Amino acid sequence: MSGEYPVTNNAAGSTEEKIFQKIIVPTVPDKLEDTTESRWERSWPVIAGGAGLFSDGYLNNIIGSVNTVLRILYPVAYTKSAAVKNVPSIAFAGTVVGQLLFGVISDHYSRKWSLMASTLVLIIFAALSAGSYGANGSVPGLFTALTIYRFFLGVGIGGEYPAGSVAAAESAGELKRGHRNRWFIMFTNVQINLGFVLAAFVPMVVVLVFTENHLRTAWRVMLGLGVLPPLSLLYLRMKLREPENFNRERMHKYPVKLIARFYWWRLFVVSLAWFAYDFSSYAFGIYSSVWLRIVLSDSAPLWKSFGWNTVINFFNLPGACLGAFISDWIGPRYALSIGVFLQGIVGFIMAGCYEFLATAKNVGAFVVLYGIFISLGEIGPGNNIGLIAAMTSATAVRGQYYGIDTIALEDARFRRYLEENGYDTSKMGVSMKQKLQQLEQSQLQESAA
């Protein structure tokens, strides 16, 4: 935009402008997908940005199995204390803190380094959780330590959403039109669901390996394995560059009132949709406990319980994977609407036929219907609410708001709105002077090499 790089009249300014136009401008195409980079060079930032959500899925879900093991190991000390509620739930409080904190950091400072920070938090506190220990071997102290570590782990988990998802969304903008949504979904929501499945499958394997006679070792191994996914991403994320769209549109001073006035309604609508989806998903989770009681006897071994938990979590994957392509074919809004509508129909069928389905004779039909219900939820809101949140906010505030096909349009609308209300948009993005300094540094590095 003309206001972003003002042309100076002096000779030095004219020279700088010529250098900028000749060398820097051609490296930044008008359309993000019009780039000379290979497909891998455009794709791996999406993978590095979003794949961390696999860690989130695992670390969030593994505590359910650990909670089951702790109940068995400490039937009085654990179940009669506040820890029985705090240990499995405290990470959610940390997640809220992490989402707010890293949303601000990723917008104000850096997408890349907010990702690095959240990754390091995950690694450190996943390891500390596995090694939780009370002073002098105190069992209540063990529960207190685990609760504290899980809270800070939640901060890292929360940081992945504004940092990882937003970085993946902006990097996906450089991919071919018509393929962006599937890449974003495959490395955000599908990764979370894969983490859920592994968090159910790993406890089954660990209990089979260590047996129920060594559960004190088993629960620590379950938590300790959560270090591996973020650790494997650390090097890849160190090599990340800031998304081109972030460099173009970032803001250094935020007109909070203008932003709130522009986005409050759509932020409310997206948040309400997300809340409604989460609320209904957890509410319908009661159906899985019903047919599990039918399938599993009271004397069933622990590994079998974890095995059926794997089946429940696996239902998410078919819908998430198929829905990734549907979101590209018909668009995220239609995919969300159709998914919710069909899921509602199946939900009414389950509710209406509950007495018929909740019997040992018909448990197979119950499981199939429940699986279809869960998959439709992923095709609809599971895949698309986060995608729509990314699409309906400008780059400069996307981390805090939390597009793929409409990123450029949304950024242009947001700039125009700010200009109409007296905000100097020339301060957005990297200035020409900074661009020239970056160019000189890169040329010196190339000469030295």
Short mmCIF file of C-alpha atoms in Angstrom, two decimals:
data_model
loop_
_atom_site.label_atom_id
_atom_site.label_comp_id
_atom_site.label_asym_id
_atom_site.label_seq_id
_atom_site.Cartn_x
_atom_site.Cartn_y
_atom_site.Cartn_z
CA MET A 1 0.00 0.00 0.00
CA SER A 2 1.25 3.49 -0.79
CA GLY A 3 1.22 4.60 2.84
CA GLU A 4 3.43 1.72 3.94
CA TYR A 5 6.65 2.64 2.10
CA PRO A 6 6.80 6.43 1.57
CA VAL A 7 9.05 7.65 -1.26
CA THR A 8 11.56 10.25 -0.11
CA ASN A 9 12.61 13.14 -2.35
CA ASN A 10 16.30 13.30 -1.40
CA ALA A 11 18.92 11.46 -3.39
CA ALA A 12 19.68 8.94 -0.70
CA GLY A 13 16.00 8.21 -0.25
CA SER A 14 15.54 7.75 -4.00
CA THR A 15 18.45 5.33 -4.09
CA GLU A 16 17.02 3.35 -1.18
CA GLU A 17 13.61 3.27 -2.85
CA LYS A 18 15.13 1.98 -6.10
CA ILE A 19 17.03 -0.73 -4.24
CA PHE A 20 13.86 -1.66 -2.37
CA GLN A 21 11.73 -1.83 -5.52
CA LYS A 22 14.37 -3.74 -7.47
CA ILE A 23 15.45 -6.30 -4.93
CA ILE A 24 13.01 -6.61 -2.05
CA VAL A 25 9.59 -6.09 -3.57
CA PRO A 26 9.91 -8.90 -6.16
CA THR A 27 10.63 -11.37 -3.35
CA VAL A 28 7.24 -10.61 -1.80
CA PRO A 29 4.54 -11.57 -4.32
CA ASP A 30 1.16 -9.82 -4.30
CA LYS A 31 -0.51 -13.18 -3.70
CA LEU A 32 1.10 -15.39 -1.10
CA GLU A 33 0.69 -18.51 -3.24
CA ASP A 34 2.60 -16.86 -6.15
CA THR A 35 6.00 -17.96 -4.90
CA THR A 36 8.99 -19.73 -6.41
CA GLU A 37 9.43 -21.96 -3.36
CA SER A 38 9.00 -25.72 -3.76
CA ARG A 39 5.94 -27.48 -2.37
CA TRP A 40 7.96 -28.83 0.56
CA GLU A 41 9.36 -25.37 1.37
CA ARG A 42 5.81 -24.03 1.51
CA SER A 43 4.39 -27.04 3.39
CA TRP A 44 6.85 -27.70 6.18
CA PRO A 45 6.12 -24.42 8.06
CA VAL A 46 2.47 -25.56 8.27
CA ILE A 47 3.64 -28.92 9.62
CA ALA A 48 6.06 -27.36 12.13
CA GLY A 49 3.47 -24.82 13.26
CA GLY A 50 0.51 -27.15 13.70
CA ALA A 51 2.02 -30.55 14.55
CA GLY A 52 2.71 -29.42 18.11
CA LEU A 53 -1.01 -29.83 18.75
CA PHE A 54 -0.34 -33.60 18.66
CA SER A 55 1.61 -33.06 21.90
CA ASP A 56 -1.34 -31.13 23.31
CA GLY A 57 -3.75 -33.94 22.50
CA TYR A 58 -1.50 -36.54 24.13
CA LEU A 59 -0.59 -34.53 27.23
CA ASN A 60 -4.18 -33.44 27.80
CA ASN A 61 -5.72 -36.89 27.41
CA ILE A 62 -3.07 -39.04 29.11
CA ILE A 63 -4.00 -37.68 32.52
CA GLY A 64 -7.33 -39.57 32.34
CA SER A 65 -5.51 -42.92 32.34
CA VAL A 66 -3.01 -41.69 34.95
CA ASN A 67 -5.94 -40.65 37.14
CA THR A 68 -7.37 -44.18 36.86
CA VAL A 69 -4.02 -45.69 37.90
CA LEU A 70 -3.60 -43.30 40.85
CA ARG A 71 -7.08 -44.26 42.09
CA ILE A 72 -5.97 -47.90 42.14
CA LEU A 73 -2.59 -47.20 43.78
CA TYR A 74 -3.88 -44.80 46.45
CA PRO A 75 -7.54 -45.75 47.07
CA VAL A 76 -7.73 -43.61 50.23
CA ALA A 77 -4.93 -41.01 50.06
CA TYR A 78 -5.86 -39.99 46.50
CA THR A 79 -9.61 -40.48 46.25
CA LYS A 80 -10.28 -38.81 49.62
CA SER A 81 -8.18 -35.73 48.84
CA ALA A 82 -8.65 -32.64 46.65
CA ALA A 83 -6.05 -34.11 44.28
CA VAL A 84 -8.63 -36.43 42.72
CA LYS A 85 -10.26 -33.32 41.22
CA ASN A 86 -7.21 -31.08 40.83
CA VAL A 87 -4.79 -33.43 39.06
CA PRO A 88 -7.03 -34.24 36.05
CA SER A 89 -8.50 -30.74 35.70
CA ILE A 90 -5.86 -28.16 36.67
CA ALA A 91 -4.28 -28.22 33.19
CA PHE A 92 -7.46 -26.63 31.81
CA ALA A 93 -6.88 -23.57 34.02
CA GLY A 94 -3.31 -23.38 32.75
CA THR A 95 -4.55 -23.73 29.18
CA VAL A 96 -6.70 -20.61 29.53
CA VAL A 97 -3.73 -18.65 30.91
CA GLY A 98 -1.50 -19.94 28.11
CA GLN A 99 -3.98 -19.05 25.39
CA LEU A 100 -4.29 -15.47 26.60
CA LEU A 101 -0.58 -15.00 27.33
CA PHE A 102 0.78 -16.52 24.12
CA GLY A 103 -1.93 -14.84 22.05
CA VAL A 104 -0.50 -11.48 23.08
CA ILE A 105 3.12 -12.61 22.67
CA SER A 106 2.58 -14.08 19.20
CA ASP A 107 0.93 -10.88 17.94
CA HIS A 108 3.21 -8.34 19.63
CA TYR A 109 6.57 -10.04 19.20
CA SER A 110 6.98 -13.18 17.13
CA ARG A 111 5.09 -16.22 15.89
CA LYS A 112 8.29 -18.27 15.78
CA TRP A 113 9.59 -17.47 19.25
CA SER A 114 6.21 -17.84 20.92
CA LEU A 115 6.13 -21.33 19.35
CA MET A 116 9.61 -22.05 20.69
CA ALA A 117 8.64 -20.85 24.16
CA SER A 118 5.48 -22.99 24.31
CA THR A 119 7.47 -26.01 23.07
CA LEU A 120 10.09 -25.58 25.80
CA VAL A 121 7.38 -25.22 28.46
CA LEU A 122 5.80 -28.49 27.26
CA ILE A 123 9.12 -30.36 27.34
CA ILE A 124 10.15 -29.10 30.80
CA PHE A 125 6.86 -29.64 32.60
CA ALA A 126 6.03 -32.95 30.89
CA ALA A 127 9.36 -34.23 32.24
CA LEU A 128 8.74 -32.75 35.69
CA SER A 129 5.25 -34.30 35.80
CA ALA A 130 6.72 -37.74 35.11
CA GLY A 131 9.26 -37.24 37.90
CA SER A 132 6.84 -35.79 40.46
CA TYR A 133 8.02 -36.43 44.01
CA GLY A 134 6.89 -35.32 47.44
CA ALA A 135 9.36 -34.09 50.06
CA ASN A 136 10.74 -37.07 52.01
CA GLY A 137 8.54 -39.38 49.95
CA SER A 138 5.31 -37.70 51.08
CA VAL A 139 2.29 -38.96 49.12
CA PRO A 140 0.27 -35.71 49.56
CA GLY A 141 3.42 -33.85 48.48
CA LEU A 142 3.54 -36.01 45.36
CA PHE A 143 -0.02 -35.00 44.47
CA THR A 144 0.76 -31.31 45.14
CA ALA A 145 3.85 -31.42 42.92
CA LEU A 146 1.95 -33.18 40.13
CA THR A 147 -0.85 -30.58 40.35
CA ILE A 148 1.60 -27.66 40.10
CA TYR A 149 3.48 -29.19 37.17
CA ARG A 150 0.23 -29.96 35.37
CA PHE A 151 -0.86 -26.33 35.70
CA PHE A 152 2.30 -25.03 34.03
CA LEU A 153 2.06 -27.81 31.45
CA GLY A 154 -1.40 -26.43 30.70
CA VAL A 155 0.17 -23.01 30.05
CA GLY A 156 2.34 -24.64 27.37
CA ILE A 157 -0.64 -26.51 25.95
CA GLY A 158 -2.63 -23.27 25.77
CA GLY A 159 0.29 -21.55 24.07
CA GLU A 160 0.14 -23.97 21.14
CA TYR A 161 -3.32 -22.78 20.09
CA PRO A 162 -2.63 -19.09 19.33
CA ALA A 163 1.02 -19.68 18.44
CA GLY A 164 0.89 -22.99 16.54
CA SER A 165 -2.53 -22.80 14.91
CA VAL A 166 -2.10 -19.20 13.83
CA ALA A 167 1.39 -19.83 12.43
CA ALA A 168 0.01 -22.85 10.54
CA ALA A 169 -2.90 -20.79 9.18
CA GLU A 170 -0.64 -18.02 7.90
CA SER A 171 1.88 -20.45 6.42
CA ALA A 172 -0.97 -22.30 4.70
CA GLY A 173 -1.79 -19.03 2.92
CA GLU A 174 1.33 -19.63 0.81
CA LEU A 175 -0.03 -22.98 -0.45
CA LYS A 176 -2.11 -23.57 -3.55
CA ARG A 177 -5.67 -22.24 -3.37
CA GLY A 178 -8.15 -25.09 -2.93
CA HIS A 179 -5.70 -27.12 -0.82
CA ARG A 180 -5.10 -24.80 2.11
CA ASN A 181 -7.95 -25.84 4.40
CA ARG A 182 -7.01 -29.52 4.33
CA TRP A 183 -3.39 -28.75 5.22
CA PHE A 184 -4.45 -26.53 8.10
CA ILE A 185 -6.91 -29.13 9.44
CA MET A 186 -4.53 -32.07 8.95
CA PHE A 187 -1.90 -30.37 11.09
CA THR A 188 -4.19 -28.89 13.73
CA ASN A 189 -7.42 -30.76 14.56
CA VAL A 190 -6.29 -34.11 13.12
CA GLN A 191 -3.07 -33.85 15.14
CA ILE A 192 -5.04 -33.23 18.34
CA ASN A 193 -7.19 -36.29 17.63
CA LEU A 194 -4.13 -38.42 16.87
CA GLY A 195 -2.76 -37.32 20.23
CA PHE A 196 -6.03 -38.40 21.88
CA VAL A 197 -5.82 -41.84 20.26
CA LEU A 198 -2.19 -42.35 21.25
CA ALA A 199 -2.94 -41.16 24.79
CA ALA A 200 -5.48 -44.00 25.03
CA PHE A 201 -3.36 -46.62 23.24
CA VAL A 202 -0.07 -46.03 25.10
CA PRO A 203 -1.53 -46.80 28.58
CA MET A 204 -2.90 -50.10 27.26
CA VAL A 205 0.55 -51.10 25.95
CA VAL A 206 2.38 -49.82 29.05
CA VAL A 207 0.10 -51.78 31.41
CA LEU A 208 0.53 -54.92 29.30
CA VAL A 209 4.33 -54.49 29.40
CA PHE A 210 4.71 -53.61 33.10
CA THR A 211 1.62 -55.56 34.28
CA GLU A 212 -0.72 -54.34 37.00
CA ASN A 213 1.90 -55.25 39.61
CA HIS A 214 4.11 -52.31 38.57
CA LEU A 215 1.63 -49.47 38.15
CA ARG A 216 3.90 -47.04 40.05
CA THR A 217 6.34 -47.25 37.16
CA ALA A 218 3.60 -47.40 34.52
CA TRP A 219 1.98 -44.02 35.25
CA ARG A 220 5.35 -42.24 35.19
CA VAL A 221 6.22 -43.83 31.85
CA MET A 222 2.84 -42.72 30.44
CA LEU A 223 3.56 -39.10 31.41
CA GLY A 224 7.25 -39.26 30.46
CA LEU A 225 6.54 -40.33 26.89
CA GLY A 226 4.78 -36.98 26.48
CA VAL A 227 8.22 -35.34 26.30
CA LEU A 228 9.03 -36.98 22.96
CA PRO A 229 6.56 -35.23 20.57
CA PRO A 230 7.51 -31.61 21.47
CA LEU A 231 11.19 -32.59 21.67
CA SER A 232 11.04 -33.96 18.12
CA LEU A 233 9.63 -30.62 16.89
CA LEU A 234 12.19 -28.41 18.59
CA TYR A 235 14.78 -28.48 15.78
CA LEU A 236 12.16 -28.05 13.07
CA ARG A 237 10.73 -24.99 14.80
CA MET A 238 14.18 -23.45 15.24
CA LYS A 239 14.45 -23.41 11.44
CA LEU A 240 11.09 -21.67 10.99
CA ARG A 241 10.89 -18.16 9.59
CA GLU A 242 8.14 -15.71 10.41
CA PRO A 243 5.13 -16.19 8.09
CA GLU A 244 5.27 -13.65 5.23
CA ASN A 245 1.76 -12.48 6.05
CA PHE A 246 2.82 -11.72 9.64
CA ASN A 247 5.77 -9.62 8.43
CA ARG A 248 3.46 -7.66 6.13
CA GLU A 249 0.63 -6.95 8.53
CA ARG A 250 2.00 -6.94 12.09
CA MET A 251 1.27 -3.90 14.29
CA HIS A 252 3.59 -2.24 16.79
CA LYS A 253 0.90 -0.26 18.60
CA TYR A 254 -2.61 -1.66 19.06
CA PRO A 255 -5.70 0.59 18.96
CA VAL A 256 -7.60 -1.61 21.40
CA LYS A 257 -10.91 0.26 21.20
CA LEU A 258 -10.93 0.18 17.39
CA ILE A 259 -10.09 -3.52 17.34
CA ALA A 260 -12.80 -4.33 19.90
CA ARG A 261 -15.38 -2.28 17.98
CA PHE A 262 -14.49 -4.01 14.71
CA TYR A 263 -14.34 -7.61 15.96
CA TRP A 264 -16.50 -7.93 19.05
CA TRP A 265 -19.53 -9.42 17.30
CA ARG A 266 -17.81 -12.08 15.22
CA LEU A 267 -15.53 -12.94 18.17
CA PHE A 268 -18.66 -13.46 20.27
CA VAL A 269 -20.30 -15.64 17.61
CA VAL A 270 -17.23 -17.84 17.06
CA SER A 271 -16.66 -18.16 20.83
CA LEU A 272 -20.31 -19.09 21.39
CA ALA A 273 -20.14 -21.74 18.65
CA TRP A 274 -16.95 -23.16 20.15
CA PHE A 275 -18.48 -23.22 23.64
CA ALA A 276 -21.66 -24.92 22.40
CA TYR A 277 -19.65 -27.59 20.56
CA ASP A 278 -17.42 -28.35 23.57
CA PHE A 279 -20.42 -28.39 25.91
CA SER A 280 -22.39 -30.84 23.75
CA SER A 281 -19.35 -33.04 23.07
CA TYR A 282 -18.62 -33.52 26.77
CA ALA A 283 -22.31 -34.00 27.53
CA PHE A 284 -22.70 -36.75 24.92
CA GLY A 285 -19.60 -38.43 26.32
CA ILE A 286 -21.93 -40.02 28.86
CA TYR A 287 -23.09 -42.43 26.13
CA SER A 288 -19.64 -44.00 25.89
CA SER A 289 -19.65 -44.76 29.62
CA VAL A 290 -23.02 -46.52 29.20
CA TRP A 291 -21.93 -49.00 26.56
CA LEU A 292 -18.56 -49.46 28.28
CA ARG A 293 -20.41 -50.69 31.37
CA ILE A 294 -22.25 -53.18 29.15
CA VAL A 295 -19.12 -54.43 27.36
CA LEU A 296 -16.77 -54.52 30.37
CA SER A 297 -17.47 -56.59 33.46
CA ASP A 298 -16.44 -55.44 36.93
CA SER A 299 -13.53 -57.90 36.86
CA ALA A 300 -12.19 -56.78 33.45
CA PRO A 301 -8.40 -56.19 33.42
CA LEU A 302 -7.14 -52.61 33.30
CA TRP A 303 -5.58 -52.98 29.84
CA LYS A 304 -8.96 -53.94 28.37
CA SER A 305 -10.53 -50.78 29.79
CA PHE A 306 -7.75 -48.72 28.18
CA GLY A 307 -8.26 -50.65 24.92
CA TRP A 308 -11.92 -49.67 24.70
CA ASN A 309 -10.93 -46.10 25.52
CA THR A 310 -8.71 -46.26 22.40
CA VAL A 311 -11.75 -47.29 20.32
CA ILE A 312 -13.76 -44.34 21.64
CA ASN A 313 -11.03 -41.85 20.74
CA PHE A 314 -10.44 -43.44 17.34
CA PHE A 315 -13.98 -42.45 16.27
CA ASN A 316 -12.72 -38.87 15.91
CA LEU A 317 -10.18 -39.66 13.18
CA PRO A 318 -12.34 -40.73 10.18
CA GLY A 319 -14.48 -37.61 10.45
CA ALA A 320 -11.51 -35.29 10.96
CA CYS A 321 -9.57 -36.70 7.96
CA LEU A 322 -12.55 -36.80 5.58
CA GLY A 323 -13.75 -33.42 6.81
CA ALA A 324 -10.39 -31.83 5.94
CA PHE A 325 -11.12 -32.40 2.23
CA ILE A 326 -14.80 -31.48 2.56
CA SER A 327 -13.78 -28.08 3.97
CA ASP A 328 -11.82 -27.44 0.76
CA TRP A 329 -14.57 -28.73 -1.53
CA ILE A 330 -17.54 -26.80 -0.11
CA GLY A 331 -15.94 -24.29 2.27
CA PRO A 332 -15.66 -24.35 6.08
CA ARG A 333 -18.96 -22.60 6.79
CA TYR A 334 -21.02 -25.08 4.77
CA ALA A 335 -18.99 -28.00 6.15
CA LEU A 336 -19.65 -26.81 9.70
CA SER A 337 -23.38 -26.30 9.10
CA ILE A 338 -23.90 -29.67 7.38
CA GLY A 339 -21.82 -31.50 10.00
CA VAL A 340 -23.80 -29.98 12.89
CA PHE A 341 -27.14 -30.70 11.18
CA LEU A 342 -26.32 -34.37 10.54
CA GLN A 343 -24.80 -34.80 13.99
CA GLY A 344 -27.98 -33.39 15.51
CA ILE A 345 -30.08 -35.97 13.64
CA VAL A 346 -27.92 -38.85 14.90
CA GLY A 347 -27.99 -37.38 18.42
CA PHE A 348 -31.80 -37.31 18.42
CA ILE A 349 -31.85 -40.93 17.20
CA MET A 350 -29.56 -42.02 20.05
CA ALA A 351 -31.62 -40.12 22.61
CA GLY A 352 -34.94 -41.43 21.25
CA CYS A 353 -33.77 -45.06 21.05
CA TYR A 354 -31.71 -45.01 24.24
CA GLU A 355 -33.67 -47.70 26.10
CA PHE A 356 -33.46 -49.98 23.05
CA LEU A 357 -29.76 -49.34 22.44
CA ALA A 358 -28.54 -49.52 26.06
CA THR A 359 -28.83 -53.32 26.24
CA ALA A 360 -26.27 -56.09 25.82
CA LYS A 361 -28.21 -57.37 22.80
CA ASN A 362 -27.95 -54.10 20.85
CA VAL A 363 -24.65 -52.71 22.12
CA GLY A 364 -23.08 -53.16 18.65
CA ALA A 365 -25.61 -50.79 17.08
CA PHE A 366 -25.04 -48.37 19.97
CA VAL A 367 -21.28 -48.30 19.34
CA VAL A 368 -21.74 -47.76 15.58
CA LEU A 369 -24.22 -44.90 16.09
CA TYR A 370 -21.96 -43.27 18.67
CA GLY A 371 -19.00 -43.54 16.28
CA ILE A 372 -20.98 -41.87 13.48
CA PHE A 373 -22.07 -39.13 15.89
CA ILE A 374 -18.49 -38.37 16.94
CA SER A 375 -17.20 -38.42 13.34
CA LEU A 376 -19.87 -35.98 12.16
CA GLY A 377 -18.87 -33.65 14.98
CA GLU A 378 -15.33 -33.61 13.61
CA ILE A 379 -16.50 -33.05 10.01
CA GLY A 380 -18.46 -30.04 11.21
CA PRO A 381 -17.40 -27.90 14.17
CA GLY A 382 -14.36 -29.95 15.21
CA ASN A 383 -12.49 -29.14 12.00
CA ASN A 384 -13.94 -25.80 11.09
CA ILE A 385 -14.46 -23.58 14.14
CA GLY A 386 -10.71 -22.98 14.52
CA LEU A 387 -10.39 -22.52 10.77
CA ILE A 388 -13.19 -19.93 10.72
CA ALA A 389 -11.62 -18.16 13.72
CA ALA A 390 -8.39 -17.84 11.72
CA MET A 391 -10.23 -16.70 8.59
CA THR A 392 -12.33 -14.01 10.23
CA SER A 393 -9.54 -12.00 11.86
CA ALA A 394 -6.76 -9.81 10.52
CA THR A 395 -3.15 -10.99 10.78
CA ALA A 396 -2.14 -8.27 13.24
CA VAL A 397 -4.60 -9.51 15.90
CA ARG A 398 -5.03 -13.15 14.87
CA GLY A 399 -3.07 -14.63 17.77
CA GLN A 400 -5.31 -12.87 20.26
CA TYR A 401 -8.45 -13.53 18.26
CA TYR A 402 -7.47 -16.92 17.30
CA GLY A 403 -7.50 -17.73 7.15
CA ILE A 404 -6.85 -19.03 4.99
CA ASP A 405 -8.81 -18.24 1.84
CA THR A 406 -9.79 -14.79 3.08
CA ILE A 407 -6.61 -13.65 4.84
CA ALA A 408 -5.67 -11.03 2.23
CA LEU A 409 -9.23 -9.67 2.01
CA GLU A 410 -9.57 -9.52 5.79
CA ASP A 411 -6.22 -7.73 6.15
CA ALA A 412 -7.21 -5.17 3.50
CA ARG A 413 -10.59 -4.54 5.19
CA PHE A 414 -8.91 -4.15 8.58
CA ARG A 415 -6.32 -1.69 7.22
CA ARG A 416 -9.02 0.39 5.54
CA TYR A 417 -11.06 0.43 8.76
CA LEU A 418 -8.03 1.60 10.78
CA GLU A 419 -7.21 4.33 8.23
CA GLU A 420 -10.80 5.59 8.26
CA ASN A 421 -10.57 5.94 12.03
CA GLY A 422 -7.29 7.87 12.02
CA TYR A 423 -4.75 5.08 12.66
CA ASP A 424 -1.41 5.40 10.83
CA THR A 425 -1.10 2.07 8.97
CA SER A 426 2.39 2.99 7.73
CA LYS A 427 3.57 1.65 11.08
CA MET A 428 2.29 -1.83 10.23
CA GLY A 429 4.66 -4.48 8.92
CA VAL A 430 8.42 -4.24 8.54
CA SER A 431 9.55 -0.74 7.55
CA MET A 432 11.63 -0.09 4.41
CA LYS A 433 14.64 0.82 6.54
CA GLN A 434 14.38 -2.50 8.35
CA LYS A 435 14.03 -4.30 5.02
CA LEU A 436 17.22 -2.62 3.72
CA GLN A 437 19.10 -3.50 6.91
CA GLN A 438 17.97 -7.12 6.58
CA LEU A 439 19.10 -7.15 2.94
CA GLU A 440 22.53 -5.72 3.80
CA GLN A 441 23.01 -8.30 6.55
CA SER A 442 22.04 -11.18 4.26
CA GLN A 443 24.42 -9.88 1.54
CA LEU A 444 27.28 -9.64 4.05
CA GLN A 445 26.56 -13.19 5.23
CA GLU A 446 26.55 -14.46 1.64
CA SER A 447 29.86 -12.66 0.94
CA ALA A 448 31.43 -14.14 4.07
CA ALA A 449 30.21 -17.61 3.05
#
